[in-house]
Coordinates of C-alpha atoms in Angstrom, one line a residue:
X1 CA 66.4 78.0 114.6
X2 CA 63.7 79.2 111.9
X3 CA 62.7 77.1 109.6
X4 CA 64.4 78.6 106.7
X5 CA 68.2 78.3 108.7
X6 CA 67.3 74.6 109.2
X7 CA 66.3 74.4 105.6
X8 CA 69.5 76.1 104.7
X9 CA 71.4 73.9 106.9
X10 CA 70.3 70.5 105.2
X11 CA 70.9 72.1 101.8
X12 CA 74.4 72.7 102.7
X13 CA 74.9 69.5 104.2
X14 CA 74.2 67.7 100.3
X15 CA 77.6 69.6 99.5
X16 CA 78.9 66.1 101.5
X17 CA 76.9 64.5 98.7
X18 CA 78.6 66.4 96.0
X19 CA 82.6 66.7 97.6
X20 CA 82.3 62.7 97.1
X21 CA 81.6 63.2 93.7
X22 CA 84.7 65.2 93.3
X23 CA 83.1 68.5 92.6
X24 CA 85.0 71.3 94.1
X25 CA 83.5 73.5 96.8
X26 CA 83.1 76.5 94.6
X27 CA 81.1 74.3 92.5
X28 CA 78.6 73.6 94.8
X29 CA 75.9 76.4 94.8
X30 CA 76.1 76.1 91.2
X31 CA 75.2 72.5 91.3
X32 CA 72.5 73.1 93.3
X33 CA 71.2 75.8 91.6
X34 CA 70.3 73.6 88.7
X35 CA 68.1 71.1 90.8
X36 CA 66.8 73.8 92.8
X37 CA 65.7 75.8 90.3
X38 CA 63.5 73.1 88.8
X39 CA 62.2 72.0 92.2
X40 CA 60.9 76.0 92.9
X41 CA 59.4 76.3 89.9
X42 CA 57.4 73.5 90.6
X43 CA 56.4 74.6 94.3
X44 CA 55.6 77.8 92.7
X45 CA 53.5 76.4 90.5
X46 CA 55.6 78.3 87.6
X47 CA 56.5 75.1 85.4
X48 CA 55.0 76.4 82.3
X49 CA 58.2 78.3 82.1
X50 CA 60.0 74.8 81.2
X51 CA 59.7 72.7 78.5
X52 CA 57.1 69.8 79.6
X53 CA 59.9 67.1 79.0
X54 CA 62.0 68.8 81.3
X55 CA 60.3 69.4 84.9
X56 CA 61.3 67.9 88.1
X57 CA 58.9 65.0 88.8
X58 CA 60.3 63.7 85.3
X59 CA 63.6 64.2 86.9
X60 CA 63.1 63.0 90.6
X61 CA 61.1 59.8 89.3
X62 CA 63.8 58.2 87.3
X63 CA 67.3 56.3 88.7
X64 CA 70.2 54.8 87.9
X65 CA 72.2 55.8 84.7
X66 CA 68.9 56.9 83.0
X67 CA 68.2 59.9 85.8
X68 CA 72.0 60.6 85.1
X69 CA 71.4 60.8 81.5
X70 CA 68.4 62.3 81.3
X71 CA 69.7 65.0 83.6
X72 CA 72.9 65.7 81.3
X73 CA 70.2 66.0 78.9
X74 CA 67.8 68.4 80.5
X75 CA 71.2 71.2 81.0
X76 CA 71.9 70.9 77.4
X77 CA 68.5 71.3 76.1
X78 CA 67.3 74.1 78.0
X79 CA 70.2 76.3 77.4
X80 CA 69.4 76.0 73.7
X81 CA 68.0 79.0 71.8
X82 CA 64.4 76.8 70.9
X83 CA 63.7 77.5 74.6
X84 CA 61.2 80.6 74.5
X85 CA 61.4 81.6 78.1
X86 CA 64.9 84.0 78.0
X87 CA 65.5 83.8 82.0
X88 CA 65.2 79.9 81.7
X89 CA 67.8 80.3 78.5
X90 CA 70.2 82.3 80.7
X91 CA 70.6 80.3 83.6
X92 CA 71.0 77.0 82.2
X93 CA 73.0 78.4 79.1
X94 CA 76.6 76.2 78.7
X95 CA 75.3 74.2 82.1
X96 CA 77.0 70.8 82.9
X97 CA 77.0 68.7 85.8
X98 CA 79.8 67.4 87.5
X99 CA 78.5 64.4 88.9
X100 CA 79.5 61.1 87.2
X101 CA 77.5 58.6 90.1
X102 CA 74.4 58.0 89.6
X103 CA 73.7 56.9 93.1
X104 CA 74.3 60.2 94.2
X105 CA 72.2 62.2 91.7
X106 CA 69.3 60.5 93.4
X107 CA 70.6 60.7 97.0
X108 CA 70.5 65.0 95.8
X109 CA 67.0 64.6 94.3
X110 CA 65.4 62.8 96.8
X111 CA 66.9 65.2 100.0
X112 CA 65.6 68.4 97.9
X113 CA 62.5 66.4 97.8
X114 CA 62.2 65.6 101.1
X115 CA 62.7 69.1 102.9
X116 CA 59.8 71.2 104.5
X117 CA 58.8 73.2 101.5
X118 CA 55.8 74.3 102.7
X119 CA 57.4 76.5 105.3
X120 CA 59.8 77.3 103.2
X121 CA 57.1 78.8 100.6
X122 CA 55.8 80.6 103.8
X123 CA 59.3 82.3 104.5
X124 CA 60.4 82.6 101.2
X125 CA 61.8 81.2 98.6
X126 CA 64.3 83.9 97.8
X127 CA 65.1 84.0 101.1
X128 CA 66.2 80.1 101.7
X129 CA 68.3 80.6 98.2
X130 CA 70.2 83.9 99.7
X131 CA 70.8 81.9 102.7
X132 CA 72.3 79.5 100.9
X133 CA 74.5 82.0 98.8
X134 CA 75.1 83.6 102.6
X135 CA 76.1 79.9 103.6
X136 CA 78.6 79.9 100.7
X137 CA 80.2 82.8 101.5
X138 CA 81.1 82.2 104.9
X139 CA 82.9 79.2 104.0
X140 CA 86.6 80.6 103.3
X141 CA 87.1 77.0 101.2
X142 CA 84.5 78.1 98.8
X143 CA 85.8 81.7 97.7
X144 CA 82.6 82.6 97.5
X145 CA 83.3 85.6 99.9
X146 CA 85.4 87.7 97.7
X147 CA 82.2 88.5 95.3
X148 CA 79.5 88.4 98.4
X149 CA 79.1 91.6 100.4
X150 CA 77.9 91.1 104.2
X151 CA 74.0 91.4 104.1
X152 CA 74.3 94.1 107.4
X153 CA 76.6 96.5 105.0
X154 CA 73.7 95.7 102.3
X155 CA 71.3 96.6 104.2
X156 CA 72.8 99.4 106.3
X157 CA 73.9 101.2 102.8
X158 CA 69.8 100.7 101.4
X159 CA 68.5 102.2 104.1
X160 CA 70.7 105.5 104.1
X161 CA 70.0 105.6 100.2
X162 CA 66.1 105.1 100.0
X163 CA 65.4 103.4 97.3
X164 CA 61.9 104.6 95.8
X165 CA 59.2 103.5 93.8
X166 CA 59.8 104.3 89.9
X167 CA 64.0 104.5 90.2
X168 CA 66.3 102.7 88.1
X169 CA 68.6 100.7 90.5
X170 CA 71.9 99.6 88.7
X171 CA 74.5 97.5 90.4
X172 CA 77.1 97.4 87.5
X173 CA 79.1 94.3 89.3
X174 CA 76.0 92.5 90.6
X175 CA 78.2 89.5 91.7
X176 CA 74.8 87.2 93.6
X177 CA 72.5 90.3 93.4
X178 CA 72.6 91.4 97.1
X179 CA 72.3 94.8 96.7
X180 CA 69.6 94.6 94.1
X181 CA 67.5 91.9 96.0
X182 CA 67.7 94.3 99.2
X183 CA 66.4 97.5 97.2
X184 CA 63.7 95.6 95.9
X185 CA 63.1 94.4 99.4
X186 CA 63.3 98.1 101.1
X187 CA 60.7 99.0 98.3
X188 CA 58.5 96.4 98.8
X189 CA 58.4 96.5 102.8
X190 CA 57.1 100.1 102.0
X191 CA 54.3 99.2 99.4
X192 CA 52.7 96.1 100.9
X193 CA 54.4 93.6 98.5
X194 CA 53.9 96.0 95.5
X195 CA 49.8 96.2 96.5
X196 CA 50.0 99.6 96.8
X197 CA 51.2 100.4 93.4
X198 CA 49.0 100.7 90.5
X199 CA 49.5 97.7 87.6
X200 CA 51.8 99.7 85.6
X201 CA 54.3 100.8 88.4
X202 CA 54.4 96.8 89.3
X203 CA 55.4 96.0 86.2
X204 CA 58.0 98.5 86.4
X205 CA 59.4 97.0 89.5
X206 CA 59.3 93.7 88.4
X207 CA 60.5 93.9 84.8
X208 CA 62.5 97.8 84.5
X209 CA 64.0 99.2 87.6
X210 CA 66.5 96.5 88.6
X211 CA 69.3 96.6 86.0
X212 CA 73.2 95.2 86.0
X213 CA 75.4 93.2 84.9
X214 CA 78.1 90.4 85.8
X215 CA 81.4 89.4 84.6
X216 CA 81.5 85.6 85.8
X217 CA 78.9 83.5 84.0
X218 CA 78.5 80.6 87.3
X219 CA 77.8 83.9 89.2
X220 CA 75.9 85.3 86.6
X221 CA 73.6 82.0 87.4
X222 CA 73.1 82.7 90.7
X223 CA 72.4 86.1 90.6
X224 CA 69.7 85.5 88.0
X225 CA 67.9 82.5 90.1
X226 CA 68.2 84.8 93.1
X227 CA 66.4 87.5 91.0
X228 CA 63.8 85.1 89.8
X229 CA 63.3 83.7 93.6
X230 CA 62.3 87.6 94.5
X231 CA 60.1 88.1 91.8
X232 CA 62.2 90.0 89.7
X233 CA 62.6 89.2 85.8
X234 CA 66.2 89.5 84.5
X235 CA 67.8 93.1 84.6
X236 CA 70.9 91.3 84.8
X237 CA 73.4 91.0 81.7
X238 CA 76.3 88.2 81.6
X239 CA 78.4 91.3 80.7
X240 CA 81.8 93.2 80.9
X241 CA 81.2 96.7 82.7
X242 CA 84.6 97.7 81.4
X243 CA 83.8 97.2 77.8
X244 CA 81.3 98.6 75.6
X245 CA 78.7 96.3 77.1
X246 CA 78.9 99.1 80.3
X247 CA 78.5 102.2 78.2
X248 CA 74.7 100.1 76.9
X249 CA 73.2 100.2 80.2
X250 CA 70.7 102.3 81.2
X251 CA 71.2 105.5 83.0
X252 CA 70.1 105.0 86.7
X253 CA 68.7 107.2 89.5
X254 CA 70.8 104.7 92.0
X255 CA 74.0 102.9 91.6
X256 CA 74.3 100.3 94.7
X257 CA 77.2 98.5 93.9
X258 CA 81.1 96.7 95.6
X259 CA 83.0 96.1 92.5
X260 CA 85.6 93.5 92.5
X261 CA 89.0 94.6 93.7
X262 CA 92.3 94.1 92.1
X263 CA 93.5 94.6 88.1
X264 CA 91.9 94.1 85.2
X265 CA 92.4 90.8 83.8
X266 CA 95.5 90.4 82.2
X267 CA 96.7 93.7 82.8
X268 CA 94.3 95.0 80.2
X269 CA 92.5 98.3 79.9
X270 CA 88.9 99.4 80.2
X271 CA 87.5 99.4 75.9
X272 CA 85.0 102.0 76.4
X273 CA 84.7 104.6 74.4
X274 CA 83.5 106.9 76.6
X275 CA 86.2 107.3 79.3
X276 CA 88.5 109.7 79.3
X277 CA 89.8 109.2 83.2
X278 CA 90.6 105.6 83.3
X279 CA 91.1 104.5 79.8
X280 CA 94.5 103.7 80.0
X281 CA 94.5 102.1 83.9
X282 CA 94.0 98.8 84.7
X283 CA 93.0 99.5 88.2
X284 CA 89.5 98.1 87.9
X285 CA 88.3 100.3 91.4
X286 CA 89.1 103.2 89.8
X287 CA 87.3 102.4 86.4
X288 CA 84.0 101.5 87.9
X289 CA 84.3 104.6 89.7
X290 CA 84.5 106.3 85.8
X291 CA 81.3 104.4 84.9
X292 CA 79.1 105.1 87.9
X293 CA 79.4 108.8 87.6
X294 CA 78.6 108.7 83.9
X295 CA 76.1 105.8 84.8
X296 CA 74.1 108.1 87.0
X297 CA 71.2 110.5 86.2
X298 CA 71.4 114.2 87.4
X299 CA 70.6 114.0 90.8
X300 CA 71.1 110.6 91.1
X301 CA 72.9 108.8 94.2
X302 CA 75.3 106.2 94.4
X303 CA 76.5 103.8 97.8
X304 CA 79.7 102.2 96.8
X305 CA 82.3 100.4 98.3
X306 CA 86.1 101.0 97.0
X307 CA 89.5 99.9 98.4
X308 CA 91.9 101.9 100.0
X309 CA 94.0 102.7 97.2
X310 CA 90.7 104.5 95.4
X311 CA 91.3 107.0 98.3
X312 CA 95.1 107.9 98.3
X313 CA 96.3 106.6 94.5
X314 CA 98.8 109.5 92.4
X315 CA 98.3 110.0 88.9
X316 CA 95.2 108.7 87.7
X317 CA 93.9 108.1 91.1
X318 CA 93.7 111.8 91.9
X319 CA 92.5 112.7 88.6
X320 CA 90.0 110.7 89.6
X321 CA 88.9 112.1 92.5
X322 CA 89.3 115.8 91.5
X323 CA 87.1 115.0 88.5
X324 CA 84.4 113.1 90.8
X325 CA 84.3 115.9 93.0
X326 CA 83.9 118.7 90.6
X327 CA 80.8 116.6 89.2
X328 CA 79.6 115.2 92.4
X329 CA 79.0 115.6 95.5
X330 CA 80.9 113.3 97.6
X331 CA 79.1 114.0 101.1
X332 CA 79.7 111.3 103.2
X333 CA 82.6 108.4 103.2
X334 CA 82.2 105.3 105.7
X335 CA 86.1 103.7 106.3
X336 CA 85.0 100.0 107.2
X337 CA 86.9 97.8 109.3
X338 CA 88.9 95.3 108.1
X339 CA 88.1 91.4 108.3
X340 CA 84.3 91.9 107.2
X341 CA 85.3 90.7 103.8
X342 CA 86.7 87.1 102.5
X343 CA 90.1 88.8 102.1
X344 CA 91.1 89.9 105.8
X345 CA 93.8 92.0 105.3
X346 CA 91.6 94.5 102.5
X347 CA 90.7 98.1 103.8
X348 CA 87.9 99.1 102.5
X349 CA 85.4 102.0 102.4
X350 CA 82.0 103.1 101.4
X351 CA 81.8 106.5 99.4
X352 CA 78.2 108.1 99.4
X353 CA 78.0 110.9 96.6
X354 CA 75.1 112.0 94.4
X355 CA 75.6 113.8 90.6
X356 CA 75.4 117.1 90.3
X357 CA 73.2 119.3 88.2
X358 CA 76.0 120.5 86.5
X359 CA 79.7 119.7 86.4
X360 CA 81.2 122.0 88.6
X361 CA 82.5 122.5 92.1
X362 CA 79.8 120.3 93.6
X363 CA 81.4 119.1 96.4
X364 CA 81.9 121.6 99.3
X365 CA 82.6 119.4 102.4
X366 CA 82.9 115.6 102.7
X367 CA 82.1 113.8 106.2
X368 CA 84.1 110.7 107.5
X369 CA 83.0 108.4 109.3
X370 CA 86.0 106.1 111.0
X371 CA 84.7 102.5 112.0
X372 CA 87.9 100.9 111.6
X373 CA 89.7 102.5 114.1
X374 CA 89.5 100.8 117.8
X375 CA 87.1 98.5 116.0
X376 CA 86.6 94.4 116.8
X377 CA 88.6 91.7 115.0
X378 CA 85.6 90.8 112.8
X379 CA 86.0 87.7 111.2
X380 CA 84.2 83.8 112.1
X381 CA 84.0 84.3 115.6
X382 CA 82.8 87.6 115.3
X383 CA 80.6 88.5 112.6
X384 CA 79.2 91.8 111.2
X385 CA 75.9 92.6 112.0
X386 CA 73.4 95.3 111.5
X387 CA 74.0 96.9 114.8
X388 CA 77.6 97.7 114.5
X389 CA 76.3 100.3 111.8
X390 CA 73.4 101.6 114.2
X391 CA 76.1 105.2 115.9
X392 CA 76.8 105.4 111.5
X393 CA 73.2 105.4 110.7
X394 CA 72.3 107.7 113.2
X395 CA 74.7 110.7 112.8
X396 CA 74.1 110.0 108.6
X397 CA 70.4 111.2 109.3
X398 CA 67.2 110.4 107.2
X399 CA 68.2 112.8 104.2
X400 CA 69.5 110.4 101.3
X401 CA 71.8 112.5 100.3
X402 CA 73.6 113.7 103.1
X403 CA 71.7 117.2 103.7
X404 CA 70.4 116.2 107.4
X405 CA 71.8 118.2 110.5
X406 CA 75.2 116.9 111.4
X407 CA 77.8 118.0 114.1
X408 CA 81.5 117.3 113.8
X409 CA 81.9 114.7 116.8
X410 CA 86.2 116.4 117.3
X411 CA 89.1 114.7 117.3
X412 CA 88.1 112.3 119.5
X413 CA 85.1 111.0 117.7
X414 CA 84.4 108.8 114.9
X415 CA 82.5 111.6 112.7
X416 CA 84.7 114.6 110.9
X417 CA 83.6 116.9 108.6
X418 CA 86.4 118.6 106.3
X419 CA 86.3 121.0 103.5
X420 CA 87.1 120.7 99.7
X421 CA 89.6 123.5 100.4
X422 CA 91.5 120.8 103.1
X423 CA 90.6 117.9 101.2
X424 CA 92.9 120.1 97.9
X425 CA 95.3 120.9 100.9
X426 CA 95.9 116.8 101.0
X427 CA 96.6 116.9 97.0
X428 CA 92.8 115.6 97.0
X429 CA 93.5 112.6 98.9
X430 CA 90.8 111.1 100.6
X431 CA 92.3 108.9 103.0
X432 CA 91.8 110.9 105.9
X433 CA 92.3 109.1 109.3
X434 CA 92.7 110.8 112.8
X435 CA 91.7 108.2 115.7
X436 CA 95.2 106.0 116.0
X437 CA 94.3 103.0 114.3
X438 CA 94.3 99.4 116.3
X439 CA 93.9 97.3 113.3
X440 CA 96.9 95.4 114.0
X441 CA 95.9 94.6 117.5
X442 CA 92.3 93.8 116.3
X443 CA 93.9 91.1 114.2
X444 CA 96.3 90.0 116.7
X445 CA 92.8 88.7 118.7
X446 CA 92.0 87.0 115.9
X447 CA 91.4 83.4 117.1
X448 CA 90.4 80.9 114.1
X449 CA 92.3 79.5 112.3
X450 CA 90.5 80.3 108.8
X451 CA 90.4 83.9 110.0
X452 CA 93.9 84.3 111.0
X453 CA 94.9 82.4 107.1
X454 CA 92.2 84.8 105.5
X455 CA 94.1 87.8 106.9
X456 CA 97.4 86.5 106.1
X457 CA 95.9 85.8 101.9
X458 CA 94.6 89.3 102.5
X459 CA 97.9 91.1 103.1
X460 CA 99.5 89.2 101.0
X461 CA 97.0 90.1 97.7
X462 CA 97.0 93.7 98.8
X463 CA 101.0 94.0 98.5
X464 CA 101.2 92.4 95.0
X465 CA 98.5 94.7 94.0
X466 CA 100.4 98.2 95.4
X467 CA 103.5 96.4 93.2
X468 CA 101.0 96.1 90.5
X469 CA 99.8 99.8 90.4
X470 CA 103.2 101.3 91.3
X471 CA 104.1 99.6 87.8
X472 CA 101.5 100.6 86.0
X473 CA 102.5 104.2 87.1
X474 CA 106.2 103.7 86.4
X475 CA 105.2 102.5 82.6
X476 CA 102.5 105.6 82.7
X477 CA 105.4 108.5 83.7
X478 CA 108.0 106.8 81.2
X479 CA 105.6 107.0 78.3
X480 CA 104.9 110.7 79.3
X481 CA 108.3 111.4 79.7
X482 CA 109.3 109.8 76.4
X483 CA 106.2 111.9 74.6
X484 CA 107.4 115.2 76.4
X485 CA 110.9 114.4 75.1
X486 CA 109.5 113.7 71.3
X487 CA 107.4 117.4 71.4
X488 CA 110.3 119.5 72.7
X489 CA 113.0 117.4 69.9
X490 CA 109.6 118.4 67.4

């Protein structure tokens, strides 16, 4: 076990500290975010950031009701606008603690205390806080899984993209900054740390080319302190894609991104101005779609991961991918397997397109690869891991944008290539299958028994969301019946 998993592994074992406390276990990376963040900056030697009333030896030395108080006090205070340092501001903005026992305040301050932090500084900082958001997520109790996206699909989807030195990265639903934390990573690995760069390009990287925003302000938290931990200053806005908030963020040369699935909150619409496919939907895949073609630059790339329905929807759904594929070109399209997410029974899929020059007819052919089919029950027993993705990798090739050699594997292989002429054949659908798919006897395997309850939630979300969308399109075709019936009485 490194040192960082046995770090990890103590963390999450003060979540007994805080369950006793009554804190619920979505709560509890949250929690710990608060004393964490105040215990790094002080290994980091970065307390100047905080107020000097407010560090952690002031907080660690004191017991009883005063540490509780004091603490209370510390979350209130430094969410306040008098604090200069904005990142500071963000994460502890509206913070409160949940604990009401003193005793076990200081049983949390003196375990953070007492763990190896000197290997920890030499693996990482950033890394032992992803491994905790990584712990999080793989706890079905937490929830946390439904907003965290396996690091192997992370990672597997940064290396086909190549993020470079100078690009904008934007992750539009940033959820715990995975995606943005592993571009930075891929860029770094190839610029020793940033050394290579001159001072202006670093700055760039730190401070310009990660940008995003997110909905939920607790995840909003951790994706900033996750940021911070990687050396990455903000980029991040506590802020509603969907609403004019999306339409302010800066164009980007890459769009990384797994927005969340499901309908708008409320049933509501998108309120930007600026669409004109999805303003009246509120199908939130199909949205985000919307923004991250008018997010991107010409040229730029995109790796994002949409639900089933994004594929075969009527209406507005194929609208949608008509007008995607006259203005980009949608090369490549991974279908995942199913169980790899918090909600088993969700079929999912990456789409791999880059904006066109202009805004016609740029797709010509669109390659899919099918790794659900005759695929492992993933799920607790069985993991994702970088491997599984290795035969994908390989027959994507090294061009980012899908313009390496490739050779249509048959009807018996995982890898097709078909034409926009047979994609319009399929009324633009884009759920195109061909092995005979084993799902249902991969999750007949499945063995635990948070698994087998995961898949079961899975189904059962999915089905109220088709009711959901079918709906929405009834109430969409009456309305345009009733305003075809009002021209022709006109």
């Amino acid at each position: 076990m490194s040192n960082t998993t046995d770090i990890v592994a103590k963390l999450w074992s003060l979540c007994h500290i805080l369950r006793d406390d009554g804190i619920t276990y979505n709560e509890y990376v949250t929690e710990l975010t608060y004393l964490l963040f105040l215990k790094m900056l002080e290994e980091t030697k970065k307390e100047e950031r905080l107020p000097k009333a407010y560090r952690w030896r002031e907080l660690a030395k004191r017991d009883g009701l005063d540490q509780l108080d004091y603490y209370k006090r510390l979350l209130l205070d430094l969410g306040k606008a008098e604090v200069k340092d904005g990142l500071v501001r963000a994460i502890f903005v509206d913070a409160q603690t949940r604990l009401r026992k003193p005793t076990n305040l200081k049983a949390l301050t003196s375990s953070i205390d007492q763990l190896d932090w000197f290997s920890a500084r030499e693996e990482g900082l950033g890394n032992l806080y992803e491994g905790l958001l990584q712990k999080n997520a793989e706890d079905k109790k937490s929830g946390a899984g439904q907003y965290f996206t396996p690091r192997p699909l992370i990672d597997c989807v940064v290396r086909l993209l190549r993020p470079q030195v100078g690009e904008v990265v934007q992750d539009p639903a940033a959820g715990t900054a995975g995606f943005l934390v592993a571009a930075d990573r891929y860029i770094k690995d190839k610029t020793d740390d940033l050394y290579k760069l001159t001072e202006q390009q670093g700055h760039f990287q730190r401070h310009s080319a990660f940008i995003g925003a997110e909905l939920v302000p607790d995840t909003h938290r951790l994706c900033l302190m996750n940021l911070l931990l990687h050396g990455i200053e903000g980029g991040v806005d506590l802020a509603d894609t969907l609403s004019p908030d999306g339409e302010r963020l800066p164009k980007a040369d890459l769009v990384l991104t797994n927005p969340p699935f499901g309908t708008k909150k409320g049933g509501g619409r998108p309120t930007r101005s600026d669409f004109s496919i999805t303003a009246d939907t509120s199908n939130k895949q199909l949205a985000f779609v919307e923004h991250v073609v008018r997010a991107l630059k010409p040229g730029g790339r995109v790796g994002m991961v949409v639900p089933d329905n994004v594929l075969f929807e009527d209406n507005t759904g194929r609208r949608m991918r008509t007008w995607l594929m006259e203005l980009c070109n949608l090369h490549t399209i991974l279908r995942l397997p199913t169980g790899i997410f918090y909600a088993q029974g969700v079929k999912t899929n990456v789409l791999f397109f880059q904006r066109g020059k202009t805004d016609k007819a740029n797709t010509k052919s669109t390659w899919v690869y099918d790794m659900r089919a005759n695929m492992p029950a993933f799920g607790k027993t069985r993991p994702l891991t970088v491997d599984d993705f290795a035969a994908f990798e390989k027959v994507y090739g090294r061009d980012a944008n899908g313009r390496a050699a490739r050779k249509d594997e048959g009807e018996g292989g995982r890898w097709r290539c078909f034409t926009r002429e047979a994609i319009g054949a399929r009324n633009d659908s884009l759920d195109i299958s061909w092995l005979r798919d084993t799902e249902a006897e991969a999750e007949e395997k499945l063995t635990d028994a948070e698994d087998i309850a995961a898949a079961i939630i899975g189904h059962l979300k999915a089905a109220l969301e088709d009711i959901e969308t079918v709906s929405e399109e009834l109430e969409i075709n009456e309305a345009e019946g009733a305003a075809g019936l009002s021209e022709a009485a006109e």
